Coordinates of N, CA, C and O in Angstrom, one line a residue:
M1 N -34.0 4.8 -25.8 CA -33.5 3.9 -24.8 C -32.1 3.4 -25.3 O -31.2 3.3 -24.4
K2 N -31.9 3.1 -26.6 CA -30.6 2.6 -27.1 C -29.6 3.7 -26.9 O -28.4 3.5 -26.6
L3 N -30.0 5.0 -27.2 CA -29.0 6.1 -27.0 C -28.6 6.2 -25.6 O -27.4 6.4 -25.3
Y4 N -29.5 6.0 -24.6 CA -29.2 6.1 -23.2 C -28.2 5.0 -22.9 O -27.2 5.2 -22.2
Q5 N -28.4 3.8 -23.3 CA -27.5 2.7 -23.1 C -26.1 2.9 -23.7 O -25.1 2.6 -23.1
S6 N -26.1 3.5 -24.9 CA -24.8 3.8 -25.5 C -24.1 4.8 -24.7 O -22.9 4.7 -24.6
L7 N -24.8 5.9 -24.3 CA -24.2 6.9 -23.5 C -23.6 6.3 -22.2 O -22.5 6.7 -21.7
I8 N -24.3 5.4 -21.6 CA -23.9 4.8 -20.3 C -22.6 4.0 -20.6 O -21.6 4.1 -19.8
L9 N -22.5 3.3 -21.7 CA -21.4 2.5 -22.0 C -20.2 3.4 -22.3 O -19.0 3.1 -21.8
I10 N -20.4 4.5 -23.0 CA -19.3 5.4 -23.3 C -18.8 6.0 -22.0 O -17.6 6.1 -21.8
F11 N -19.7 6.4 -21.1 CA -19.3 7.0 -19.8 C -18.5 6.0 -19.0 O -17.5 6.3 -18.4
L12 N -19.0 4.7 -18.9 CA -18.3 3.7 -18.2 C -16.9 3.5 -18.7 O -15.9 3.3 -18.0
F13 N -16.8 3.4 -20.0 CA -15.4 3.2 -20.7 C -14.5 4.4 -20.3 O -13.4 4.2 -19.9
A14 N -15.0 5.6 -20.5 CA -14.2 6.8 -20.2 C -13.8 6.8 -18.7 O -12.7 7.2 -18.3
F15 N -14.8 6.5 -17.8 CA -14.5 6.5 -16.4 C -13.4 5.5 -16.0 O -12.5 5.7 -15.3
T16 N -13.5 4.3 -16.6 CA -12.6 3.2 -16.4 C -11.2 3.6 -16.9 O -10.2 3.4 -16.2
F17 N -11.1 4.2 -18.0 CA -9.9 4.7 -18.6 C -9.2 5.8 -17.7 O -8.0 5.7 -17.4
S18 N -10.1 6.7 -17.2 CA -9.5 7.7 -16.4 C -9.0 7.2 -15.0 O -8.0 7.6 -14.5
L19 N -9.7 6.2 -14.5 CA -9.2 5.6 -13.2 C -7.9 4.9 -13.4 O -7.0 5.0 -12.6
N20 N -7.8 4.2 -14.5 CA -6.5 3.5 -14.8 C -5.4 4.5 -15.0 O -4.3 4.3 -14.4
S21 N -5.6 5.6 -15.7 CA -4.5 6.6 -15.8 C -4.2 7.3 -14.5 O -3.1 7.6 -14.2
C22 N -5.3 7.5 -13.7 CA -5.0 8.1 -12.3 C -4.2 7.2 -11.5 O -3.4 7.6 -10.7
G23 N -4.5 5.9 -11.6 CA -3.8 4.9 -10.8 C -2.3 4.8 -11.2 O -1.4 4.7 -10.4
A24 N -2.0 5.0 -12.5 CA -0.6 5.0 -13.0 C 0.1 6.3 -12.4 O 1.3 6.2 -12.0
I25 N -0.6 7.4 -12.4 CA 0.0 8.6 -11.9 C 0.2 8.5 -10.4 O 1.3 8.8 -9.9
A26 N -0.8 7.9 -9.7 CA -0.6 7.7 -8.3 C 0.6 6.8 -8.0 O 1.4 7.0 -7.0
K27 N 0.8 5.7 -8.7 CA 1.9 4.8 -8.5 C 3.3 5.6 -8.7 O 4.2 5.4 -8.0
G28 N 3.3 6.4 -9.8 CA 4.5 7.2 -10.0 C 4.8 8.1 -8.9 O 6.0 8.3 -8.5
H29 N 3.8 8.8 -8.4 CA 4.0 9.7 -7.2 C 4.5 8.9 -6.0 O 5.4 9.3 -5.3
A30 N 3.9 7.7 -5.8 CA 4.2 6.9 -4.7 C 5.7 6.5 -4.8 O 6.4 6.5 -3.8
K31 N 6.1 6.0 -5.9 CA 7.5 5.6 -6.1 C 8.5 6.7 -5.8 O 9.6 6.5 -5.2
N32 N 8.1 8.0 -6.1 CA 9.0 9.1 -5.7 C 9.0 9.4 -4.3 O 9.9 10.0 -3.8
H33 N 7.9 9.1 -3.5 CA 7.8 9.4 -2.1 C 8.3 8.2 -1.2 O 8.8 8.5 -0.1
F34 N 8.2 7.0 -1.7 CA 8.6 5.9 -0.8 C 10.1 5.6 -1.1 O 10.5 4.5 -1.6
T35 N 10.9 6.5 -0.6 CA 12.4 6.4 -0.7 C 13.1 6.6 0.6 O 12.5 7.1 1.5
E36 N 14.3 6.2 0.6 CA 15.1 6.5 1.8 C 15.3 8.0 2.0 O 15.2 8.5 3.2
E37 N 15.4 8.8 0.9 CA 15.6 10.2 1.0 C 14.3 10.9 1.6 O 14.4 11.9 2.2
S38 N 13.2 10.3 1.4 CA 11.9 10.8 1.9 C 11.5 10.2 3.2 O 10.4 10.4 3.7
D39 N 12.5 9.5 3.8 CA 12.3 8.9 5.2 C 11.3 7.8 5.2 O 10.6 7.6 6.2
A40 N 11.1 7.1 4.1 CA 10.1 6.0 4.0 C 10.8 4.6 4.1 O 10.2 3.6 4.3
I41 N 12.1 4.6 3.9 CA 12.9 3.4 3.9 C 14.1 3.5 4.9 O 14.8 4.5 4.7
P42 N 14.2 2.6 5.8 CA 15.4 2.7 6.8 C 16.7 2.6 6.0 O 16.8 1.8 5.1
P43 N 17.7 3.4 6.4 CA 19.0 3.3 5.8 C 19.7 1.9 5.9 O 20.4 1.5 5.0
E44 N 19.4 1.2 7.0 CA 19.9 -0.1 7.2 C 19.2 -1.2 6.5 O 19.6 -2.4 6.5
F45 N 18.0 -0.9 5.8 CA 17.2 -1.9 5.3 C 17.9 -2.7 4.2 O 18.6 -2.2 3.4
G46 N 17.8 -4.1 4.3 CA 18.4 -5.0 3.4 C 19.8 -5.3 3.5 O 20.4 -6.0 2.7
K47 N 20.4 -4.8 4.6 CA 21.8 -5.0 4.8 C 22.2 -6.4 5.2 O 23.4 -6.8 5.0
F48 N 21.3 -7.1 5.8 CA 21.7 -8.5 6.3 C 20.8 -9.5 5.6 O 19.6 -9.3 5.5
D49 N 21.4 -10.6 5.1 CA 20.7 -11.6 4.3 C 19.6 -12.3 5.2 O 18.6 -12.8 4.6
N50 N 19.8 -12.5 6.5 CA 19.0 -13.3 7.3 C 17.7 -12.6 7.7 O 16.9 -13.1 8.4
Q51 N 17.6 -11.3 7.4 CA 16.4 -10.5 7.9 C 15.1 -10.9 7.1 O 15.2 -11.2 5.9
V52 N 14.0 -10.9 7.8 CA 12.7 -11.3 7.3 C 11.8 -10.1 7.5 O 11.6 -9.6 8.6
L53 N 11.2 -9.6 6.4 CA 10.3 -8.5 6.5 C 8.9 -9.0 6.9 O 8.4 -10.0 6.3
L54 N 8.4 -8.5 7.9 CA 7.0 -8.9 8.4 C 6.0 -7.9 7.7 O 6.1 -6.7 7.8
I55 N 5.0 -8.5 7.1 CA 4.0 -7.8 6.3 C 2.7 -8.0 7.0 O 2.2 -9.2 7.1
V56 N 2.0 -7.0 7.5 CA 0.8 -7.1 8.3 C -0.4 -7.2 7.4 O -0.7 -6.3 6.7
L57 N -1.1 -8.3 7.6 CA -2.4 -8.5 7.0 C -3.5 -7.9 7.9 O -3.3 -7.8 9.1
K58 N -4.6 -7.5 7.3 CA -5.6 -6.8 8.0 C -6.9 -7.6 8.2 O -7.9 -7.1 8.7
K59 N -6.9 -8.8 7.7 CA -8.1 -9.7 7.7 C -9.3 -9.1 7.0 O -10.4 -9.3 7.4
R60 N -9.0 -8.4 5.9 CA -10.0 -7.8 5.0 C -9.6 -8.3 3.6 O -8.5 -8.0 3.1
S61 N -10.4 -9.2 3.1 CA -10.0 -9.9 1.9 C -9.6 -9.0 0.7 O -8.6 -9.3 0.1
S62 N -10.2 -7.9 0.5 CA -9.8 -7.0 -0.6 C -8.5 -6.4 -0.4 O -7.6 -6.5 -1.3
Y63 N -8.2 -5.9 0.8 CA -6.9 -5.3 1.1 C -5.8 -6.4 1.1 O -4.8 -6.2 0.5
D64 N -6.1 -7.5 1.8 CA -5.1 -8.5 1.8 C -4.7 -9.1 0.5 O -3.6 -9.5 0.2
K65 N -5.7 -9.2 -0.4 CA -5.4 -9.7 -1.8 C -4.4 -8.7 -2.5 O -3.5 -9.2 -3.1
Y66 N -4.7 -7.4 -2.4 CA -3.8 -6.5 -3.0 C -2.4 -6.5 -2.4 O -1.4 -6.4 -3.0
L67 N -2.4 -6.7 -1.0 CA -1.1 -6.7 -0.3 C -0.3 -7.9 -0.7 O 0.9 -7.8 -1.0
K68 N -0.9 -9.1 -0.9 CA -0.2 -10.3 -1.3 C 0.3 -10.2 -2.7 O 1.4 -10.6 -3.0
S69 N -0.4 -9.5 -3.6 CA 0.0 -9.3 -4.9 C 1.2 -8.3 -5.0 O 2.2 -8.6 -5.7
A70 N 1.1 -7.3 -4.2 CA 2.2 -6.3 -4.1 C 3.5 -6.9 -3.6 O 4.6 -6.6 -4.0
A71 N 3.4 -7.8 -2.6 CA 4.5 -8.4 -1.9 C 5.4 -9.2 -2.9 O 6.6 -9.4 -2.7
K72 N 4.8 -9.7 -3.9 CA 5.5 -10.5 -4.9 C 6.6 -9.7 -5.6 O 7.5 -10.2 -6.2
R73 N 6.5 -8.4 -5.5 CA 7.5 -7.5 -6.1 C 8.8 -7.4 -5.2 O 9.8 -6.8 -5.6
Y74 N 8.6 -7.8 -4.0 CA 9.7 -7.8 -3.0 C 10.3 -9.2 -3.1 O 9.6 -10.2 -2.7
L75 N 11.6 -9.3 -3.4 CA 12.2 -10.7 -3.6 C 13.0 -11.1 -2.4 O 13.6 -12.2 -2.5
G76 N 13.0 -10.3 -1.4 CA 13.7 -10.8 -0.1 C 12.8 -11.7 0.7 O 11.7 -12.0 0.2
K77 N 13.3 -12.1 1.8 CA 12.5 -13.0 2.7 C 11.4 -12.1 3.4 O 11.7 -11.0 3.9
Y78 N 10.2 -12.7 3.4 CA 9.1 -12.0 4.1 C 8.1 -13.0 4.6 O 8.0 -14.1 4.1
E79 N 7.3 -12.6 5.6 CA 6.2 -13.4 6.2 C 5.0 -12.5 6.4 O 5.2 -11.4 6.8
F80 N 3.8 -13.1 6.1 CA 2.6 -12.4 6.3 C 2.2 -12.7 7.8 O 2.3 -13.9 8.2
I81 N 1.8 -11.7 8.5 CA 1.4 -11.9 9.9 C 0.2 -11.0 10.1 O -0.1 -10.1 9.3
T82 N -0.5 -11.2 11.3 CA -1.5 -10.2 11.7 C -0.9 -9.4 12.8 O 0.1 -9.7 13.4
A83 N -1.5 -8.2 13.1 CA -1.0 -7.3 14.1 C -0.8 -8.0 15.5 O 0.2 -7.7 16.2
D84 N -1.6 -8.9 15.8 CA -1.5 -9.5 17.2 C -0.4 -10.5 17.2 O 0.0 -11.0 18.3
Q85 N 0.2 -10.9 16.1 CA 1.3 -11.9 16.1 C 2.7 -11.2 16.2 O 3.6 -11.9 16.6
I86 N 2.8 -9.9 16.0 CA 4.1 -9.3 16.0 C 4.8 -9.5 17.3 O 6.0 -9.7 17.3
E87 N 4.2 -9.4 18.4 CA 4.9 -9.5 19.7 C 4.9 -11.0 20.2 O 5.3 -11.2 21.4
S88 N 4.5 -11.9 19.4 CA 4.5 -13.3 19.8 C 6.0 -13.8 19.9 O 6.9 -13.2 19.4
E89 N 6.1 -14.9 20.6 CA 7.5 -15.5 20.9 C 8.2 -15.8 19.5 O 9.4 -15.7 19.5
K90 N 7.5 -16.2 18.5 CA 8.1 -16.6 17.3 C 8.9 -15.4 16.7 O 9.9 -15.7 16.0
Y91 N 8.4 -14.2 16.9 CA 9.1 -13.0 16.3 C 9.9 -12.2 17.3 O 10.2 -11.1 17.1
N92 N 10.4 -12.9 18.4 CA 11.2 -12.2 19.4 C 12.5 -11.7 18.9 O 13.1 -10.8 19.4
Q93 N 13.1 -12.5 18.0 CA 14.4 -12.1 17.5 C 14.3 -10.9 16.6 O 14.1 -11.0 15.4
K94 N 14.5 -9.7 17.2 CA 14.3 -8.5 16.4 C 15.4 -8.2 15.4 O 15.2 -7.3 14.6
T95 N 16.5 -8.8 15.5 CA 17.5 -8.7 14.5 C 17.1 -9.4 13.2 O 17.5 -8.9 12.1
I96 N 16.4 -10.5 13.3 CA 15.9 -11.2 12.1 C 14.6 -10.6 11.6 O 14.4 -10.3 10.5
Y97 N 13.7 -10.4 12.6 CA 12.4 -9.8 12.2 C 12.3 -8.4 12.6 O 11.5 -7.9 13.4
R98 N 13.3 -7.6 12.0 CA 13.5 -6.2 12.4 C 12.4 -5.3 11.8 O 12.0 -4.4 12.5
Y99 N 12.0 -5.5 10.6 CA 11.2 -4.5 9.9 C 9.8 -5.0 9.7 O 9.5 -6.2 9.3
V100 N 8.8 -4.1 9.9 CA 7.4 -4.4 9.7 C 6.8 -3.5 8.7 O 6.9 -2.3 8.8
F101 N 6.1 -4.0 7.7 CA 5.4 -3.2 6.7 C 4.0 -3.1 7.1 O 3.3 -4.2 7.3
D102 N 3.4 -1.9 7.2 CA 2.1 -1.7 7.6 C 1.6 -0.4 7.1 O 2.2 0.2 6.3
Y103 N 0.5 0.1 7.7 CA 0.0 1.4 7.3 C -0.7 2.1 8.5 O -1.1 1.4 9.4
D104 N -0.8 3.4 8.5 CA -1.6 4.2 9.4 C -2.7 4.7 8.5 O -2.6 5.0 7.3
E105 N -3.8 4.9 9.2 CA -5.0 5.6 8.5 C -4.5 7.0 8.2 O -4.0 7.7 9.0
G106 N -4.7 7.3 7.0 CA -4.5 8.7 6.6 C -5.7 9.5 6.7 O -6.6 9.2 7.6
S107 N -5.9 10.5 5.9 CA -7.1 11.3 6.0 C -8.2 10.7 5.2 O -8.1 9.6 4.6
S108 N -9.4 11.2 5.4 CA -10.6 10.7 4.6 C -11.3 12.0 4.0 O -11.2 13.1 4.6
R109 N -11.9 11.7 2.9 CA -12.6 12.8 2.2 C -14.0 12.3 1.8 O -14.1 11.2 1.3
T110 N -15.0 13.1 2.0 CA -16.3 12.7 1.5 C -16.7 13.5 0.3 O -16.5 14.7 0.3
V111 N -17.1 12.8 -0.7 CA -17.5 13.4 -1.9 C -19.1 13.3 -2.0 O -19.6 12.2 -1.8
H112 N -19.7 14.4 -2.2 CA -21.2 14.5 -2.3 C -21.6 14.6 -3.8 O -21.0 15.4 -4.5
Y113 N -22.6 13.8 -4.2 CA -23.1 13.8 -5.5 C -24.5 14.3 -5.5 O -25.3 13.9 -4.7
S114 N -24.8 15.2 -6.4 CA -26.2 15.7 -6.4 C -27.0 14.7 -7.2 O -26.5 14.0 -8.1
G115 N -28.3 14.6 -6.9 CA -29.2 13.7 -7.7 C -29.5 14.3 -9.1 O -29.2 15.5 -9.4
N116 N -30.0 13.5 -9.9 CA -30.4 13.9 -11.2 C -31.9 13.5 -11.4 O -32.2 12.3 -11.5
S117 N -32.8 14.5 -11.5 CA -34.2 14.2 -11.6 C -34.5 13.6 -12.9 O -35.5 12.8 -13.0
Q118 N -33.8 13.9 -14.0 CA -34.1 13.3 -15.3 C -33.9 11.8 -15.2 O -34.6 11.0 -15.8
F119 N -32.9 11.3 -14.5 CA -32.6 9.8 -14.4 C -33.1 9.2 -13.1 O -32.8 8.1 -12.8
H120 N -33.8 10.0 -12.3 CA -34.4 9.6 -11.0 C -33.3 9.0 -10.1 O -33.5 8.0 -9.5
T121 N -32.2 9.7 -10.0 CA -31.2 9.3 -9.0 C -31.1 10.2 -7.9 O -31.1 11.5 -8.0
P122 N -31.2 9.7 -6.6 CA -31.2 10.6 -5.5 C -29.7 11.1 -5.2 O -28.8 10.5 -5.6
P123 N -29.6 12.1 -4.4 CA -28.3 12.6 -4.0 C -27.6 11.5 -3.1 O -28.3 10.7 -2.5
S124 N -26.3 11.4 -3.2 CA -25.6 10.4 -2.4 C -24.2 11.0 -2.1 O -23.8 12.1 -2.5
S125 N -23.4 10.2 -1.4 CA -22.1 10.6 -1.0 C -21.2 9.3 -0.9 O -21.7 8.2 -0.6
S126 N -19.9 9.5 -1.0 CA -18.9 8.4 -0.8 C -17.8 9.0 0.0 O -17.4 10.1 -0.2
T127 N -17.3 8.1 0.8 CA -16.1 8.5 1.6 C -14.9 7.8 1.1 O -14.9 6.5 0.9
I128 N -13.8 8.5 0.9 CA -12.6 7.9 0.4 C -11.6 7.9 1.5 O -11.3 9.0 2.1
I129 N -11.0 6.8 1.8 CA -10.1 6.7 2.9 C -8.7 6.6 2.3 O -8.4 5.8 1.4
F130 N -7.8 7.4 2.8 CA -6.4 7.4 2.3 C -5.5 6.6 3.3 O -5.9 6.5 4.5
K131 N -4.5 6.0 2.8 CA -3.6 5.2 3.7 C -2.2 5.8 3.6 O -1.7 6.2 2.6
Q132 N -1.5 5.7 4.7 CA -0.1 6.1 4.8 C 0.7 4.9 5.1 O 0.7 4.4 6.2
F133 N 1.4 4.3 4.1 CA 2.2 3.1 4.3 C 3.5 3.5 5.0 O 4.0 4.6 4.9
L134 N 4.0 2.4 5.7 CA 5.2 2.7 6.5 C 6.0 1.4 6.7 O 5.5 0.3 6.5
V135 N 7.3 1.6 7.2 CA 8.1 0.5 7.6 C 8.5 0.9 9.0 O 9.0 1.9 9.3
R136 N 8.3 -0.1 10.0 CA 8.7 0.2 11.4 C 9.9 -0.7 11.7 O 9.9 -1.9 11.4
D137 N 10.9 -0.1 12.2 CA 12.1 -0.7 12.7 C 11.9 -1.1 14.1 O 11.9 -0.3 15.0
R138 N 11.7 -2.4 14.4 CA 11.5 -2.9 15.7 C 12.7 -2.8 16.6 O 12.6 -2.7 17.8
L139 N 13.9 -2.8 16.0 CA 15.1 -2.7 16.8 C 15.3 -1.3 17.4 O 15.7 -1.2 18.6
T140 N 15.1 -0.3 16.6 CA 15.3 1.1 17.0 C 14.0 1.7 17.5 O 14.0 2.9 17.9
N141 N 12.8 1.0 17.2 CA 11.5 1.6 17.5 C 11.2 2.9 16.7 O 10.6 3.8 17.2
K142 N 11.8 2.9 15.5 CA 11.5 4.1 14.7 C 10.6 3.7 13.5 O 10.7 2.6 13.0
T143 N 9.7 4.6 13.2 CA 8.8 4.4 12.1 C 9.2 5.3 10.9 O 9.5 6.5 11.1
Y144 N 9.3 4.7 9.7 CA 9.7 5.3 8.5 C 8.5 5.5 7.6 O 7.9 4.5 7.2
K145 N 8.1 6.7 7.4 CA 7.0 7.0 6.4 C 7.2 8.4 5.9 O 7.6 9.3 6.6
S146 N 6.9 8.5 4.6 CA 7.1 9.8 3.9 C 6.1 10.8 4.2 O 6.3 12.0 3.9
G147 N 4.9 10.4 4.6 CA 3.8 11.4 4.7 C 2.9 11.3 3.5 O 1.8 11.8 3.5
Y148 N 3.3 10.6 2.4 CA 2.5 10.5 1.2 C 1.3 9.5 1.6 O 1.5 8.5 2.2
E149 N 0.2 9.9 1.2 CA -1.0 9.0 1.4 C -1.8 8.9 0.1 O -1.7 9.8 -0.8
S150 N -2.4 7.8 -0.1 CA -3.1 7.5 -1.3 C -4.4 6.7 -1.1 O -4.4 5.9 -0.2
A151 N -5.4 7.0 -1.9 CA -6.6 6.2 -2.0 C -6.4 5.0 -2.9 O -7.1 4.0 -2.8
Y152 N -5.4 5.0 -3.8 CA -5.0 3.9 -4.6 C -4.1 3.0 -3.9 O -2.9 2.9 -4.3
F153 N -4.5 2.3 -2.9 CA -3.6 1.6 -2.0 C -2.9 0.4 -2.7 O -1.8 0.1 -2.4
G154 N -3.6 -0.2 -3.7 CA -2.9 -1.3 -4.4 C -1.7 -0.8 -5.2 O -0.7 -1.4 -5.1
K155 N -1.9 0.3 -5.8 CA -0.8 0.9 -6.6 C 0.3 1.4 -5.6 O 1.5 1.2 -5.9
A156 N -0.1 2.0 -4.5 CA 0.9 2.5 -3.6 C 1.7 1.4 -3.0 O 3.0 1.5 -2.8
M157 N 1.1 0.3 -2.6 CA 1.8 -0.9 -2.0 C 2.8 -1.4 -3.0 O 3.9 -1.8 -2.6
K158 N 2.4 -1.6 -4.3 CA 3.3 -2.1 -5.3 C 4.5 -1.2 -5.4 O 5.7 -1.7 -5.5
A159 N 4.3 0.1 -5.4 CA 5.4 1.1 -5.5 C 6.4 0.9 -4.3 O 7.6 0.9 -4.5
Y160 N 5.8 0.8 -3.1 CA 6.6 0.7 -1.9 C 7.4 -0.6 -2.0 O 8.6 -0.6 -1.7
M161 N 6.8 -1.7 -2.3 CA 7.5 -3.0 -2.4 C 8.6 -2.9 -3.4 O 9.7 -3.5 -3.2
E162 N 8.3 -2.3 -4.6 CA 9.4 -2.2 -5.6 C 10.6 -1.4 -5.1 O 11.7 -1.8 -5.3
N163 N 10.3 -0.3 -4.4 CA 11.4 0.5 -3.8 C 12.1 -0.2 -2.7 O 13.3 -0.1 -2.5
L164 N 11.4 -1.0 -1.9 CA 12.1 -1.8 -0.8 C 13.0 -2.9 -1.5 O 14.1 -3.1 -1.0
E165 N 12.5 -3.4 -2.6 CA 13.3 -4.4 -3.3 C 14.6 -3.7 -3.9 O 15.7 -4.3 -3.8
L166 N 14.4 -2.6 -4.5 CA 15.6 -1.8 -5.0 C 16.6 -1.6 -3.9 O 17.8 -1.7 -4.1
K167 N 16.1 -1.2 -2.8 CA 17.0 -0.9 -1.6 C 17.7 -2.2 -1.2 O 18.9 -2.2 -1.0
R168 N 16.9 -3.2 -1.0 CA 17.5 -4.5 -0.5 C 18.5 -5.0 -1.5 O 19.6 -5.4 -1.1
S169 N 18.2 -5.0 -2.8 CA 19.1 -5.6 -3.8 C 20.3 -4.8 -4.0 O 21.4 -5.3 -4.5
S170 N 20.3 -3.5 -3.7 CA 21.4 -2.6 -3.9 C 22.3 -2.5 -2.7 O 23.4 -1.9 -2.8
T171 N 21.9 -3.0 -1.6 CA 22.6 -2.8 -0.3 C 23.7 -4.0 -0.2 O 23.3 -5.1 -0.4
M172 N 24.8 -3.6 0.3 CA 25.9 -4.6 0.5 C 25.5 -5.6 1.6 O 25.0 -5.2 2.7
K173 N 25.5 -6.9 1.4 CA 25.1 -7.9 2.3 C 26.3 -8.2 3.3 O 27.4 -8.3 2.8
I174 N 26.0 -8.4 4.5 CA 27.0 -8.7 5.5 C 26.7 -10.1 6.1 O 25.7 -10.5 6.3

């Protein structure tokens, strides 16, 4: 029994380590894809000091928690909103509230696991949902997204926000 517990601990440690390294790789890929050159950031983004980035919350605590953490990497002005607030009177000034950060559902993949009779585990499956993050320009009604999608949405959001901040801070202010 002790050997079994030790093997489980070793497996969990290895699994956790591999997930962390996969997350770092995913963030690196995301940073390479969430660029102006990959059509993920509008060329005009960050050009005006008075603009406020609208960041869409989804009313799902786990997602919104990661989103709020990622947004801290963006040092420009931003406001969290819900999708139904975008067209409200408060956000009518599209020159100020020009850009919206959101996502489209990407693809999904189902992974099937076979059971193990030795450990009495039944077969099971998990579905992994991928997200395609984007910036929508409300003034031109154009959506900017690279096509990159990730199941590591927390890492992808951080990468996108870091790249938005790089673009904002490097753009000449008018």
